[in-house]
XYZ file of C-alpha atoms in Angstrom:
49
model
C 0.073 -0.060 0.439
C 1.810 3.394 -1.202
C 0.452 6.954 -0.136
C 2.127 9.715 -0.682
C 4.427 10.140 2.310
C 5.086 6.298 3.152
C 4.822 2.766 2.135
C 3.082 -0.257 4.293
C 4.892 -3.520 2.712
C 4.940 -6.752 4.856
C 8.065 -7.216 7.295
C 10.559 -9.794 5.085
C 13.752 -9.870 7.404
C 15.817 -10.547 4.510
C 14.744 -7.533 2.845
C 14.105 -5.389 5.336
C 16.445 -6.006 8.959
C 19.400 -4.520 7.379
C 17.707 -1.144 7.534
C 15.568 -1.407 10.414
C 18.775 -1.795 12.294
C 20.748 1.289 10.741
C 18.095 3.231 11.891
C 17.916 1.874 15.373
C 21.714 2.077 15.354
C 21.914 5.876 14.439
C 19.291 6.674 17.441
C 20.828 5.094 20.636
C 18.038 6.025 22.994
C 17.088 2.956 25.658
C 13.857 4.462 25.706
C 13.483 2.830 21.968
C 13.721 -0.799 23.457
C 11.339 0.709 27.401
C 8.820 -2.643 26.319
C 11.428 -5.325 24.798
C 12.822 -7.972 26.274
C 15.538 -8.002 24.201
C 18.023 -5.382 22.615
C 19.412 -2.432 22.283
C 22.042 -4.693 19.681
C 25.533 -3.557 19.230
C 26.475 -5.434 16.205
C 24.072 -6.641 13.286
C 24.520 -10.607 13.888
C 22.978 -10.482 17.302
C 20.194 -8.083 16.116
C 19.038 -10.616 13.211
C 19.222 -13.171 15.226
């Protein structure tokens, strides 16, 4: 589904993992992980597993 400002698509880890990791690694705010039982991740391999 595409709109003017964004596109919504099914998450495919093989396709999206690197881009998602790159976005989160730049943030470095622990509150992004407040309600998750894992993370933040220092290395992509840890994030991917």
